[in-house]
Amino acid sequence: MADKQRVCIIGSGNWGSAIAKIVGANAAKLNNFEDRVTMYVYEETINGKKLTEIINETHENVKYLPGHKLPPNVIAVPDVVKAAEDADILIFVIPHQFINKICSTLLGKIKPTAVGLSLIKGFDKKEGGGIELISHIINKQLHIPVSVLMGANLASEVAEEMFCETTIGCKDKNMASILRDIIQTPYFRVVVVEDVDSVECCGALKNIVACAAGFVDGLGLGDNTKAAVIRLGLMEMIKFVDVFFPGGKLSTFFESCGVADLITTCYGGRNRKVSEAFVKTGKTIEELEKEMLNGQKLQGPFTAEEVNYMLKAKDMERRFPLFTAVHRICTGEIKPAELIEYIRYHPEHMDNDVNATILQLPSPRCRL
């Protein structure tokens, strides 16, 4: 790699723009990074003007992160190939439904020595009833190593520079320090772990649990019920990783990517908010997505569908009753009020699967 790292951010939604604010500021002050940071922006017209032009002239993403100035060295580019040209670090932060198209567009047009950092939360279906991690897809299609970043990071609060933590999963110690440098700030604390798959699974699965928490809020069932749903959801997250992506560490679930992100999303995330409205209004998920998210995509129902695709193919729906219930509620197979019947007294939540998993995994390490 070159002495100075060139960074490209692929995506410009609220989370992508919040990360651009951090990355741009760090690139401008750190000697080992090129000052100019490109940001791929899907071109839209806002009040008769191109969004990229607005961002480059006003240094503000007026649609997805209004009220927050981006560093002037962050340059909006409407062509993903041009944005990624000569980049050493590609930061992927787009809805996971679009990753295959983006990768096919970039194939053969990026530096062979480039590395990826995925902030994308979700899975992708693969033939035969399985699912694939987004970082694995990027790695296979672009032939580059890919790390992941997940954490309790609501974009609006990160943009406001409220203190929070995040987790980077990276197996390369040299690259880990470079990625930490471009991301970390006094208000955005980074912890790096090697357990990449578990970090990524946490980021995807917590959105399913957040939908369940939103259903509970919509039904007015109270904080005790919501706490039970969050706990049971965490149990299913741990079990899912152990069954389908074995070799992880229990300590990963105690990092920001795990229990912290789960709690944050179940109280403040878009999946919770839309799921609550789903119960109260009777509107479809698609209708509420258009009304409430200003062009953003809701990941929870998509992820629940992808997870159920795998569970159903392997006859494991009964082992994950909360995940299964959320999928069936989102698709209209059952009513939201039936969520509690799915998890109440369910033998799969009282078996020894998760207890055995916890006993087999290393104890969490304290980090001061």
XYZ file of N, CA and C in Angstrom, residues 101-333:
699
model
N -24.992 -5.701 -6.433
C -24.929 -4.805 -7.587
C -23.698 -3.909 -7.505
N -23.411 -3.386 -6.319
C -22.248 -2.516 -6.142
C -20.960 -3.276 -6.422
N -20.875 -4.500 -5.895
C -19.660 -5.296 -6.097
C -19.451 -5.647 -7.564
N -20.525 -5.992 -8.252
C -20.381 -6.333 -9.667
C -19.932 -5.122 -10.479
N -20.359 -3.945 -10.062
C -19.947 -2.713 -10.735
C -18.469 -2.412 -10.489
N -17.996 -2.724 -9.295
C -16.613 -2.400 -8.926
C -15.606 -3.474 -9.330
N -16.075 -4.662 -9.672
C -15.174 -5.770 -9.964
C -14.167 -5.404 -11.055
N -12.887 -5.563 -10.752
C -11.823 -5.276 -11.700
C -11.489 -3.810 -11.847
N -12.143 -2.949 -11.062
C -11.948 -1.505 -11.210
C -11.440 -0.843 -9.931
N -11.006 -1.670 -8.980
C -10.416 -1.121 -7.763
C -8.974 -1.606 -7.639
N -8.212 -0.992 -6.758
C -6.826 -1.417 -6.555
C -6.801 -2.842 -6.003
N -5.961 -3.694 -6.548
C -5.899 -5.077 -6.048
C -5.412 -5.160 -4.609
N -4.765 -4.123 -4.121
C -4.276 -4.102 -2.745
C -5.251 -3.437 -1.774
N -6.415 -3.046 -2.262
C -7.393 -2.361 -1.411
C -7.911 -3.299 -0.321
N -8.417 -2.704 0.739
C -9.077 -3.463 1.800
C -10.460 -2.866 2.025
N -11.359 -3.673 2.547
C -12.719 -3.218 2.793
C -13.034 -3.141 4.274
N -13.938 -2.258 4.619
C -14.509 -2.181 5.965
C -16.009 -2.065 5.792
N -16.739 -3.082 6.240
C -18.181 -3.107 6.053
C -18.903 -2.627 7.309
N -19.791 -1.661 7.113
C -20.676 -1.189 8.176
C -22.105 -1.644 7.904
N -22.249 -2.614 7.008
C -23.556 -3.049 6.533
C -24.122 -4.124 7.445
N -25.358 -3.910 7.898
C -25.999 -4.832 8.832
C -27.064 -5.641 8.103
N -26.792 -6.928 7.942
C -27.751 -7.792 7.267
C -27.074 -9.028 6.726
N -27.869 -9.891 6.113
C -27.362 -11.090 5.463
C -27.823 -11.087 4.010
N -27.406 -12.098 3.297
C -27.899 -12.285 1.934
C -28.209 -13.763 1.744
N -29.296 -14.044 1.054
C -29.660 -15.444 0.802
C -28.702 -16.074 -0.200
N -28.445 -17.357 -0.016
C -27.718 -18.094 -1.038
C -28.464 -19.380 -1.320
N -28.236 -19.925 -2.475
C -28.980 -21.112 -2.898
C -28.758 -22.261 -1.929
N -29.803 -23.063 -1.761
C -29.708 -24.215 -0.885
C -30.207 -23.960 0.520
N -30.824 -22.781 0.752
C -31.396 -22.508 2.055
C -30.442 -21.904 3.048
N -29.334 -21.355 2.590
C -28.370 -20.758 3.505
C -28.363 -19.249 3.403
N -27.569 -18.628 4.263
C -27.367 -17.190 4.201
C -25.870 -16.914 4.239
N -25.502 -15.742 3.774
C -24.093 -15.385 3.694
C -23.878 -14.013 4.305
N -22.784 -13.861 5.013
C -22.443 -12.569 5.590
C -22.029 -11.593 4.490
N -22.372 -10.338 4.687
C -22.071 -9.319 3.679
C -20.565 -9.181 3.472
N -19.785 -9.263 4.541
C -18.333 -9.157 4.400
C -17.781 -10.291 3.559
N -18.388 -11.475 3.668
C -17.956 -12.621 2.861
C -18.272 -12.388 1.389
N -19.416 -11.769 1.123
C -19.805 -11.470 -0.258
C -18.818 -10.496 -0.885
N -18.495 -9.430 -0.154
C -17.541 -8.446 -0.669
C -16.191 -9.102 -0.917
N -15.759 -9.926 0.022
C -14.475 -10.616 -0.106
C -14.439 -11.518 -1.336
N -15.488 -12.288 -1.546
C -15.524 -13.235 -2.666
C -15.641 -12.530 -4.010
N -16.434 -11.467 -4.047
C -16.666 -10.809 -5.330
C -15.544 -9.859 -5.732
N -14.952 -9.182 -4.761
C -13.916 -8.199 -5.087
C -12.508 -8.700 -4.792
N -12.406 -9.867 -4.151
C -11.098 -10.485 -3.870
C -10.216 -9.581 -3.008
N -10.826 -8.980 -1.993
C -10.077 -8.137 -1.057
C -10.432 -8.561 0.371
N -9.504 -8.375 1.328
C -9.844 -8.670 2.730
C -10.851 -7.656 3.243
N -11.791 -8.114 4.079
C -12.851 -7.227 4.561
C -13.001 -7.366 6.072
N -12.928 -6.252 6.764
C -13.215 -6.181 8.191
C -14.623 -5.619 8.376
N -15.118 -5.615 9.612
C -16.471 -5.111 9.857
C -16.467 -4.150 11.040
N -17.414 -3.214 11.022
C -17.621 -2.286 12.131
C -19.084 -2.320 12.515
N -19.366 -2.621 13.786
C -20.721 -2.659 14.303
C -20.707 -2.105 15.721
N -21.792 -1.462 16.126
C -21.835 -0.965 17.492
C -23.119 -0.228 17.799
N -23.232 0.198 19.047
C -24.382 0.988 19.486
C -24.175 2.412 18.997
N -24.492 2.627 17.734
C -24.120 3.869 17.056
C -25.300 4.454 16.287
N -26.253 5.047 16.981
C -27.314 5.751 16.281
C -26.695 6.940 15.546
N -26.956 7.028 14.257
C -26.270 8.004 13.413
C -26.444 9.431 13.903
N -27.646 9.781 14.322
C -27.897 11.155 14.763
C -27.062 11.521 15.981
N -26.883 10.565 16.905
C -26.106 10.840 18.111
C -24.610 10.885 17.806
N -24.165 10.046 16.883
C -22.766 10.097 16.461
C -22.479 11.446 15.804
N -23.403 11.891 14.960
C -23.230 13.187 14.289
C -23.215 14.338 15.289
N -23.944 14.188 16.387
C -23.969 15.207 17.442
C -22.734 15.142 18.333
N -21.876 14.144 18.075
C -20.634 13.935 18.817
C -20.884 13.590 20.280
N -21.968 12.828 20.512
C -22.207 12.276 21.843
C -21.321 11.038 22.005
N -20.737 10.870 23.177
C -19.803 9.758 23.375
C -20.482 8.410 23.168
N -19.809 7.531 22.442
C -20.278 6.162 22.262
C -19.092 5.269 21.917
N -19.354 3.986 21.826
C -18.327 3.012 21.486
C -18.738 2.261 20.228
N -17.756 1.670 19.576
C -18.035 0.800 18.442
C -17.028 -0.338 18.457
N -17.320 -1.368 17.656
C -16.453 -2.538 17.590
C -16.023 -2.778 16.155
N -14.728 -2.957 15.952
C -14.217 -3.365 14.644
C -13.750 -4.817 14.763
N -14.233 -5.647 13.876
C -13.766 -7.021 13.776
C -12.740 -7.097 12.664
N -11.491 -7.404 13.007
C -10.407 -7.426 12.022
C -9.369 -8.456 12.439
N -8.996 -9.331 11.521
C -8.036 -10.387 11.820
C -6.591 -9.970 11.576
N -6.385 -8.916 10.805
C -5.047 -8.423 10.480
C -4.669 -7.313 11.462
N -3.688 -7.590 12.321
C -3.337 -6.631 13.363
C -2.800 -5.318 12.792
N -2.043 -5.389 11.713
C -1.519 -4.169 11.094
C -2.643 -3.310 10.529
N -3.573 -3.950 9.836
C -4.702 -3.212 9.272
C -5.628 -2.716 10.368
N -5.737 -3.469 11.446
C -6.606 -3.068 12.555
C -6.221 -1.687 13.085
N -4.931 -1.435 13.217
C -4.485 -0.143 13.740
C -4.789 0.987 12.764
N -4.697 0.703 11.464
C -5.005 1.721 10.451
C -6.497 2.047 10.463
N -7.325 1.017 10.527
C -8.776 1.226 10.553
C -9.203 1.946 11.831
N -8.580 1.594 12.937
C -8.897 2.273 14.190
C -8.556 3.761 14.091
N -7.412 4.067 13.483
C -6.977 5.464 13.376
C -7.954 6.313 12.569
N -8.463 5.768 11.470
C -9.337 6.561 10.606
C -10.741 6.703 11.177
N -11.101 5.857 12.143
C -12.451 5.866 12.703
C -12.519 6.506 14.087
N -11.513 6.303 14.914
C -11.620 6.694 16.325
C -11.490 8.204 16.531
N -12.299 8.709 17.466
C -12.230 10.102 17.894
C -12.402 10.123 19.415
N -12.214 11.273 20.055
C -12.442 11.332 21.506
C -13.861 10.951 21.914
N -14.839 11.141 21.014
C -16.223 10.801 21.347
C -16.687 9.482 20.717
N -15.827 8.853 19.912
C -16.199 7.615 19.216
C -15.108 6.587 19.486
N -15.262 5.836 20.572
C -14.227 4.915 21.041
C -14.302 3.597 20.289
N -13.167 3.129 19.802
C -13.092 1.906 19.006
C -12.392 0.799 19.795
N -13.014 -0.370 19.832
C -12.381 -1.581 20.355
C -12.269 -2.573 19.202
N -11.078 -3.110 18.983
C -10.854 -4.057 17.889
C -10.767 -5.470 18.448
N -11.514 -6.390 17.831
C -11.464 -7.809 18.190
C -11.234 -8.618 16.912
N -10.805 -9.858 17.070
C -10.531 -10.699 15.900
C -11.757 -11.510 15.466
N -12.780 -11.538 16.273
C -13.957 -12.387 16.052
C -14.906 -11.729 15.041
N -14.479 -11.687 13.791
C -15.156 -10.894 12.759
C -16.597 -11.359 12.522
N -16.803 -12.651 12.345
C -18.141 -13.154 12.016
C -19.149 -12.870 13.121
N -18.737 -13.030 14.377
C -19.657 -12.765 15.484
C -20.028 -11.288 15.543
N -19.056 -10.421 15.303
C -19.326 -8.982 15.284
C -20.381 -8.666 14.227
N -20.213 -9.239 13.051
C -21.146 -8.947 11.964
C -22.522 -9.540 12.221
N -22.575 -10.744 12.752
C -23.869 -11.376 13.052
C -24.649 -10.555 14.071
N -23.962 -10.044 15.086
C -24.631 -9.211 16.082
C -25.306 -8.012 15.416
N -24.586 -7.363 14.514
C -25.119 -6.178 13.852
C -26.357 -6.456 13.029
N -26.454 -7.657 12.483
C -27.622 -8.015 11.677
C -28.781 -8.498 12.538
N -28.494 -9.408 13.454
C -29.549 -10.066 14.215
C -30.265 -9.137 15.181
N -29.577 -8.142 15.698
C -30.221 -7.252 16.667
C -31.392 -6.497 16.049
N -31.399 -6.316 14.726
C -32.522 -5.626 14.087
C -33.800 -6.442 14.144
N -33.675 -7.768 14.154
C -34.855 -8.621 14.308
C -35.436 -8.443 15.700
N -34.570 -8.455 16.704
C -35.010 -8.290 18.087
C -35.636 -6.913 18.279
N -35.086 -5.909 17.612
C -35.631 -4.552 17.717
C -37.055 -4.483 17.178
N -37.340 -5.250 16.142
C -38.716 -5.318 15.637
C -39.641 -5.884 16.707
N -39.199 -6.932 17.385
C -39.996 -7.525 18.462
C -40.227 -6.501 19.571
N -39.179 -5.729 19.915
C -39.318 -4.700 20.942
C -40.329 -3.636 20.510
N -40.317 -3.293 19.235
C -41.285 -2.334 18.718
C -42.710 -2.858 18.770
N -42.891 -4.129 18.487
C -44.228 -4.730 18.599
C -44.726 -4.643 20.037
N -43.825 -4.914 20.985
C -44.181 -4.823 22.406
C -44.600 -3.395 22.762
N -43.852 -2.409 22.283
C -44.210 -1.012 22.541
C -45.559 -0.674 21.923
N -45.791 -1.147 20.712
C -47.053 -0.879 20.041
C -48.239 -1.502 20.752
N -48.015 -2.628 21.372
C -49.064 -3.325 22.115
C -49.239 -2.778 23.526
N -48.330 -1.910 23.955
C -48.413 -1.321 25.286
C -48.187 -2.317 26.407
N -47.269 -3.249 26.199
C -47.082 -4.332 27.164
C -46.088 -4.013 28.283
N -45.424 -2.875 28.218
C -44.601 -2.449 29.339
C -43.147 -2.852 29.266
N -42.370 -2.291 30.199
C -40.920 -2.487 30.202
C -40.504 -3.881 30.623
N -41.257 -4.528 31.500
C -40.901 -5.889 31.900
C -40.936 -6.831 30.704
N -42.003 -6.723 29.924
C -42.132 -7.567 28.736
C -41.041 -7.247 27.729
N -40.757 -5.968 27.561
C -39.725 -5.565 26.607
C -38.363 -6.100 27.045
N -38.077 -6.043 28.333
C -36.811 -6.575 28.841
C -36.718 -8.068 28.585
N -37.833 -8.772 28.764
C -37.843 -10.221 28.509
C -37.565 -10.514 27.040
N -38.162 -9.731 26.157
C -37.954 -9.912 24.717
C -36.496 -9.652 24.355
N -35.913 -8.604 24.926
C -34.507 -8.296 24.643
C -33.601 -9.428 25.128
N -33.854 -9.930 26.339
C -33.033 -11.025 26.869
C -33.165 -12.277 26.022
N -34.404 -12.644 25.691
C -34.605 -13.832 24.865
C -33.999 -13.646 23.478
N -34.075 -12.418 22.967
C -33.459 -12.135 21.675
C -31.954 -12.310 21.724
N -31.322 -11.843 22.796
C -29.879 -12.025 22.954
C -29.524 -13.506 23.016
N -30.344 -14.286 23.712
C -30.104 -15.730 23.788
C -30.141 -16.356 22.391
N -31.112 -15.944 21.577
C -31.207 -16.489 20.223
C -30.047 -16.020 19.352
N -29.585 -14.800 19.564
C -28.425 -14.309 18.822
C -27.197 -15.169 19.106
N -26.963 -15.441 20.393
C -25.811 -16.262 20.780
C -25.931 -17.663 20.197
N -27.134 -18.226 20.289
C -27.348 -19.578 19.776
C -27.173 -19.625 18.262
N -27.686 -18.611 17.568
C -27.592 -18.580 16.109
C -26.137 -18.576 15.658
N -25.322 -17.716 16.292
C -23.912 -17.652 15.919
C -23.214 -18.974 16.204
N -23.535 -19.583 17.339
C -22.897 -20.847 17.697
C -23.260 -21.962 16.719
N -24.504 -21.969 16.245
C -24.974 -23.029 15.337
C -24.447 -22.830 13.920
N -24.522 -21.599 13.420
C -24.252 -21.368 12.003
C -22.880 -20.761 11.701
N -22.278 -20.094 12.680
C -20.942 -19.507 12.477
C -20.078 -19.831 13.695
N -19.839 -21.108 13.928
C -19.157 -21.544 15.155
C -17.724 -21.032 15.247
N -17.225 -21.035 16.485
C -15.854 -20.609 16.716
C -15.743 -19.224 17.318
N -16.893 -18.599 17.572
C -16.880 -17.252 18.125
C -16.612 -17.241 19.617
N -16.517 -16.031 20.165
C -16.244 -15.854 21.586
C -17.424 -15.164 22.263
N -17.783 -15.654 23.425
C -18.860 -15.027 24.176
C -18.529 -13.570 24.491
N -17.255 -13.279 24.702
C -16.845 -11.911 25.038
C -17.278 -10.908 23.973
N -17.392 -11.350 22.721
C -17.808 -10.446 21.643
C -19.202 -9.892 21.895
N -20.074 -10.692 22.490
C -21.447 -10.249 22.742
C -21.519 -9.188 23.837
N -20.419 -8.992 24.563
C -20.375 -7.970 25.599
C -19.647 -6.714 25.125
N -19.251 -6.697 23.859
C -18.693 -5.487 23.259
C -19.838 -4.609 22.753
N -19.502 -3.460 22.217
C -20.530 -2.537 21.736
C -21.394 -3.156 20.642
N -20.787 -4.009 19.823
C -21.522 -4.640 18.723
C -22.610 -5.581 19.221
N -22.506 -6.034 20.469
C -23.428 -7.028 20.996
C -24.537 -6.424 21.826
N -24.437 -6.581 23.143
C -25.536 -6.183 24.028
C -25.794 -4.681 23.970
N -24.757 -3.867 23.795
C -24.964 -2.416 23.743
C -25.776 -2.009 22.512
N -25.409 -2.542 21.352
C -26.145 -2.240 20.123
C -27.570 -2.766 20.211
N -27.730 -3.921 20.820
C -29.067 -4.500 20.975
C -29.963 -3.582 21.799
N -29.462 -3.126 22.928
C -30.262 -2.257 23.797
C -30.593 -0.942 23.091
N -29.588 -0.335 22.484
C -29.800 0.944 21.794
C -30.859 0.826 20.713
N -30.762 -0.217 19.913
C -31.687 -0.382 18.794
C -33.097 -0.699 19.275
N -33.192 -1.414 20.379
C -34.511 -1.781 20.903
C -35.213 -0.608 21.582
N -34.487 0.466 21.831
C -35.102 1.643 22.440
C -35.129 2.856 21.515
N -34.177 2.964 20.593
C -34.118 4.183 19.803
C -34.005 4.020 18.305
N -33.891 2.793 17.798
C -33.637 2.590 16.382
C -34.876 2.654 15.506
N -34.655 2.749 14.216
C -35.755 2.859 13.251
C -36.601 1.589 13.194
N -35.962 0.414 13.411
C -36.733 -0.830 13.378
C -37.765 -0.871 14.499
N -37.373 -0.401 15.676
C -38.322 -0.339 16.786
C -39.448 0.640 16.485
N -39.105 1.824 15.980
C -40.103 2.859 15.734
C -41.135 2.429 14.690
N -40.643 1.869 13.595
C -41.559 1.444 12.538
C -42.408 0.263 13.006
N -41.823 -0.646 13.773
C -42.576 -1.801 14.265
C -43.675 -1.381 15.236
N -43.392 -0.381 16.051
C -44.422 0.155 16.942
C -45.573 0.747 16.122
N -45.230 1.517 15.090
C -46.248 2.114 14.225
C -47.024 1.044 13.467
N -46.357 -0.047 13.116
C -46.999 -1.173 12.425
C -48.167 -1.702 13.254
N -47.972 -1.802 14.558
C -49.019 -2.298 15.450
C -50.122 -1.259 15.614
N -49.732 -0.008 15.803
C -50.707 1.035 16.130
C -51.535 1.494 14.937
N -50.947 1.463 13.738
C -51.649 2.011 12.570
C -52.307 0.956 11.696
N -51.807 -0.275 11.745
C -52.330 -1.312 10.876
C -51.818 -1.220 9.450
N -50.906 -0.268 9.187
C -50.330 -0.122 7.850
C -49.261 -1.181 7.624
N -48.904 -1.391 6.370
C -47.874 -2.377 6.052
C -46.493 -1.809 6.353
N -45.529 -2.709 6.467
C -44.145 -2.285 6.675
C -43.685 -1.388 5.533
N -44.074 -1.747 4.311
C -43.644 -0.972 3.143
C -44.215 0.448 3.184
N -45.472 0.579 3.578
C -46.091 1.903 3.670
C -45.400 2.762 4.725
N -45.127 2.166 5.872
C -44.492 2.902 6.962
C -43.054 3.275 6.632
N -42.374 2.402 5.907
C -41.000 2.691 5.482
C -40.970 3.955 4.637
N -41.920 4.078 3.717
C -41.981 5.254 2.857
C -42.358 6.511 3.643
N -43.258 6.356 4.606
C -43.743 7.509 5.366
C -42.751 8.013 6.400
N -42.004 7.099 7.023
C -41.237 7.447 8.215
C -39.725 7.551 8.024
N -39.182 6.976 6.947
C -37.731 6.824 6.881
C -37.028 7.718 5.867
N -37.755 8.587 5.201
C -37.119 9.581 4.329
C -36.162 8.946 3.320
N -36.585 7.820 2.742
C -35.765 7.164 1.729
C -34.831 6.102 2.266
N -34.691 5.997 3.595
C -33.847 4.952 4.181
C -34.578 3.611 4.108
N -33.807 2.532 4.227
C -34.380 1.190 4.177
C -34.440 0.590 5.571
N -35.497 -0.175 5.825
C -35.662 -0.868 7.095
C -35.032 -2.253 6.980
N -34.078 -2.543 7.855
C -33.313 -3.789 7.727
C -33.938 -4.967 8.467
N -34.642 -4.706 9.575
C -35.151 -5.796 10.404
C -35.998 -6.828 9.678
N -37.072 -6.409 8.992
C -37.903 -7.389 8.284
C -37.150 -8.153 7.201
N -36.242 -7.474 6.477
C -35.430 -8.164 5.463
C -34.554 -9.224 6.119
N -33.914 -8.846 7.222
C -33.032 -9.782 7.904
C -33.820 -10.951 8.485
N -34.994 -10.659 9.035
C -35.841 -11.730 9.566
C -36.224 -12.721 8.469
N -36.505 -12.196 7.277
C -36.840 -13.067 6.149
C -35.646 -13.931 5.760
N -34.477 -13.335 5.711
C -33.270 -14.073 5.322
C -32.917 -15.147 6.354
N -33.038 -14.808 7.623
C -32.769 -15.776 8.681
C -33.791 -16.906 8.635
N -35.060 -16.553 8.428
C -36.092 -17.590 8.366
C -35.898 -18.516 7.182
N -35.402 -17.980 6.089
C -35.097 -18.783 4.901
C -34.138 -19.913 5.265
N -33.149 -19.572 6.095
C -32.173 -20.569 6.525
C -32.761 -21.518 7.571
N -33.480 -20.961 8.533
C -34.057 -21.789 9.596
C -35.070 -22.795 9.037
N -35.879 -22.324 8.109
C -36.894 -23.198 7.529
C -36.255 -24.320 6.716
N -35.221 -23.987 5.965
C -34.544 -24.988 5.136
C -33.892 -26.067 5.992
N -33.474 -25.692 7.201
C -32.799 -26.638 8.085
C -33.716 -27.143 9.203
N -35.008 -26.867 9.061
C -36.012 -27.321 10.027
C -35.648 -26.879 11.445
N -35.296 -25.613 11.590
C -34.875 -25.094 12.894
C -35.733 -23.929 13.382
N -36.895 -23.714 12.785
C -37.727 -22.588 13.202
C -38.114 -22.683 14.682
N -38.392 -23.881 15.155
C -38.803 -24.052 16.552
C -37.676 -23.719 17.523
N -36.431 -23.828 17.087
C -35.310 -23.532 17.976
C -35.086 -22.031 18.125
N -35.737 -21.243 17.262
C -35.591 -19.784 17.303
C -36.983 -19.148 17.242
N -37.780 -19.319 18.300
C -39.175 -18.864 18.257
C -39.337 -17.359 18.116
N -38.452 -16.562 18.709
C -38.600 -15.107 18.591
C -38.287 -14.655 17.171
N -37.182 -15.131 16.603
C -36.858 -14.794 15.214
C -37.988 -15.211 14.278
N -38.529 -16.401 14.510
C -39.596 -16.929 13.659
C -40.857 -16.090 13.781
N -41.201 -15.712 15.014
C -42.409 -14.920 15.228
C -42.308 -13.559 14.545
N -41.155 -12.915 14.653
C -40.981 -11.596 14.022
C -41.183 -11.700 12.514
N -40.593 -12.724 11.899
C -40.767 -12.894 10.454
C -42.240 -13.077 10.100
N -42.933 -13.906 10.860
C -44.334 -14.187 10.537
C -45.234 -12.983 10.782
N -44.881 -12.152 11.741
C -45.642 -10.917 11.963
C -45.419 -9.953 10.803
N -44.175 -9.805 10.395
C -43.854 -8.870 9.308
C -44.509 -9.267 7.986
N -44.700 -10.564 7.777
C -45.297 -11.044 6.528
C -46.815 -11.242 6.651
N -47.397 -10.942 7.823
C -48.841 -11.031 8.001
C -49.360 -12.418 8.290
N -48.466 -13.371 8.539
C -48.914 -14.732 8.842
C -49.573 -14.825 10.211
